[in-house]
Protein backbone atom coordinates (compact mmCIF):
# COMPACT_ATOMS: atom_id res chain seq x y z
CA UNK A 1 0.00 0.00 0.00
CA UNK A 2 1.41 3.09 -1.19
CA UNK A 3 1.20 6.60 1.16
CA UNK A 4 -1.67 7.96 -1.85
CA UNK A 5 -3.73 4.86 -0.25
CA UNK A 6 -3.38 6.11 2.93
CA UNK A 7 -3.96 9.32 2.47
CA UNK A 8 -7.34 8.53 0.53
CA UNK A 9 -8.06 6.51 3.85
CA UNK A 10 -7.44 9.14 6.29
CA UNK A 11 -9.07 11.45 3.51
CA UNK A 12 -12.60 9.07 3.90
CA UNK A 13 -12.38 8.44 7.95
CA UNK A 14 -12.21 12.26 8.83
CA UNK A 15 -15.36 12.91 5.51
CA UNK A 16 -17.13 10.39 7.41
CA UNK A 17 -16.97 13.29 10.39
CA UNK A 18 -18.04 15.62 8.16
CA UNK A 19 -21.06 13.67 6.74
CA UNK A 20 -22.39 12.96 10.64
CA UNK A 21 -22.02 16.65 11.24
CA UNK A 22 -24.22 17.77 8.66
CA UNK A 23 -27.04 15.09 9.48
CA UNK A 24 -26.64 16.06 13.56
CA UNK A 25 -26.89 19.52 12.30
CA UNK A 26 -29.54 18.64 9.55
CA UNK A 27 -31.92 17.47 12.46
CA UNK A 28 -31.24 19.70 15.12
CA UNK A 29 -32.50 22.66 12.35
CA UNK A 30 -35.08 20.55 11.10
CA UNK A 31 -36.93 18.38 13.73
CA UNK A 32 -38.93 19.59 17.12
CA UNK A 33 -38.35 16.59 19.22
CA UNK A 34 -34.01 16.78 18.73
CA UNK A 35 -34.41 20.72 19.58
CA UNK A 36 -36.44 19.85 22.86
CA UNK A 37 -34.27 17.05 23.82
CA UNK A 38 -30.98 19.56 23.67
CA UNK A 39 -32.63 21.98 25.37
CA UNK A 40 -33.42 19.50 27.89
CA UNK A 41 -29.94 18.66 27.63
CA UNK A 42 -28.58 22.00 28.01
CA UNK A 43 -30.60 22.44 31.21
CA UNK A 44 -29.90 19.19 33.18
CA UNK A 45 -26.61 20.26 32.48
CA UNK A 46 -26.92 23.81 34.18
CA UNK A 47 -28.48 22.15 36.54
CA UNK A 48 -25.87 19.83 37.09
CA UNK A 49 -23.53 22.62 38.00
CA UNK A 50 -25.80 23.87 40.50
CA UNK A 51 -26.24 21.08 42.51
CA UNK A 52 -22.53 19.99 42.17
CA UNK A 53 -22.56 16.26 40.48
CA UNK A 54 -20.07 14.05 40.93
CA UNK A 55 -17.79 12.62 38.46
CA UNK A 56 -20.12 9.80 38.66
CA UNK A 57 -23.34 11.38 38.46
CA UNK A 58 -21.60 13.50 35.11
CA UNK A 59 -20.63 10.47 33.23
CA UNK A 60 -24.38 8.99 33.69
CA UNK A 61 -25.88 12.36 32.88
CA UNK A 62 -23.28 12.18 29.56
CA UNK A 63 -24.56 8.81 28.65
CA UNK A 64 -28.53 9.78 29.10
CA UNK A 65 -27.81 12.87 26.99
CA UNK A 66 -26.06 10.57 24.20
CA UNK A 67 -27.95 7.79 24.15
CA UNK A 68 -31.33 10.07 23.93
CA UNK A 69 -29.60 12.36 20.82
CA UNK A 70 -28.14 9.24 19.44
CA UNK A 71 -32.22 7.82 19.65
CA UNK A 72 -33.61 10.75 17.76
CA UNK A 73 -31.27 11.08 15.52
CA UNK A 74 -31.90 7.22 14.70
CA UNK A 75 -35.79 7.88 14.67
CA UNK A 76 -35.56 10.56 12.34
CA UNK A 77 -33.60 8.54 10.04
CA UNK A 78 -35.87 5.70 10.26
CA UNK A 79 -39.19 8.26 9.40
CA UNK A 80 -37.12 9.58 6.55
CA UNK A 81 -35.86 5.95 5.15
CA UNK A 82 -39.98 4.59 5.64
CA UNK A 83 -40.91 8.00 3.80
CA UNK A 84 -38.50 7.78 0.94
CA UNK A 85 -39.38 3.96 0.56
CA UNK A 86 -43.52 4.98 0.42
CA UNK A 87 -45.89 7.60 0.24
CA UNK A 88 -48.82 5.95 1.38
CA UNK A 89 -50.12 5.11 3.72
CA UNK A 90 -48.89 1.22 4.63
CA UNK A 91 -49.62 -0.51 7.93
CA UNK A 92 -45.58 -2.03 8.21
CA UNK A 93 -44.80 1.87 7.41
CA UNK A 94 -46.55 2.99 10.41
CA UNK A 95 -45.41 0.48 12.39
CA UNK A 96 -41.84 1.12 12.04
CA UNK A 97 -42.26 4.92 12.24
CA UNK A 98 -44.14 4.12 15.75
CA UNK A 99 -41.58 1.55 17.09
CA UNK A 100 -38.59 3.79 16.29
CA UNK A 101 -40.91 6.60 18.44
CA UNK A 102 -41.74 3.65 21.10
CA UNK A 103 -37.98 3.47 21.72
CA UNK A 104 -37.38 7.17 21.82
CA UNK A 105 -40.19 7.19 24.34
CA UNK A 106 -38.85 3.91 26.59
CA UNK A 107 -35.82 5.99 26.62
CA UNK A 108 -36.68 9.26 27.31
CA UNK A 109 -38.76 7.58 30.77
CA UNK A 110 -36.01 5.69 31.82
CA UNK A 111 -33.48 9.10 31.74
CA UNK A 112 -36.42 10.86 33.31
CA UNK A 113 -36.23 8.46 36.28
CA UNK A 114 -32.63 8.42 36.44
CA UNK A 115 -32.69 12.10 36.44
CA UNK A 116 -34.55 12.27 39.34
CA UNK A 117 -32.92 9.64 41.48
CA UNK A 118 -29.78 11.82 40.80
CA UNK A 119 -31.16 15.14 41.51
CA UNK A 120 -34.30 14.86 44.09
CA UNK A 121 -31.67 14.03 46.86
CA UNK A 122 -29.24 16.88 46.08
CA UNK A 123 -32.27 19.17 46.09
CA UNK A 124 -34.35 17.70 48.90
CA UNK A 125 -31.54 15.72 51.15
């Protein structure tokens, strides 16, 4: 392999960066759910420095905040796949669009509860 190879390697890794920027950015301009959840994002993590977390308490917060952007992200690209696939109206289409939502939603509970079991006792205890 000669160093043009490599280059055209390194050259497709870091474009790969540059692709997932533009869809992160893409949906954070374009759909209402991302936008709430980093807002929501944005204030846990005030928050966060209010009550003091721990180093602990920051990398769970971190994960919650990733995993729930990463969900969205993959629910929007599941409504847009479905939508490019068909425009009607199909009951596997709906049921895809509504599982990729159910997930968002499983998730979004879960963090919600999390949240609370890390905050209530810095606020209350």
């Amino acid at each position: 392999m000669d160093s043009r190879d490599h280059r055209n390697e390194l050259m497709r890794f870091l474009m790969s960066f540059v692709h997932a920027g533009r869809g992160i950015w893409r949906t954070a301009r374009t759909e209402r759910n991302f936008q709430f959840h980093a807002a929501a994002a944005c204030a846990v993590i005030i928050c966060g420095f209010l009550v003091n977390l721990s180093l602990t308490e920051w990398a769970i917060i971190f994960l919650l905040i990733g995993g729930m952007l990463s969900l969205e992200l993959l629910n929007t690209a599941i409504e847009h796949t479905v939508d490019l696939v068909t425009d009607k109206h199909h009951p596997l289409a709906k049921a895809a669009k509504d599982a990729a939502a159910g997930a968002v939603c499983v998730f979004a509970v879960i963090s919600c509860i999390i949240g609370l079991l890390i905050f209530l006792p810095k606020l209350y205890g």
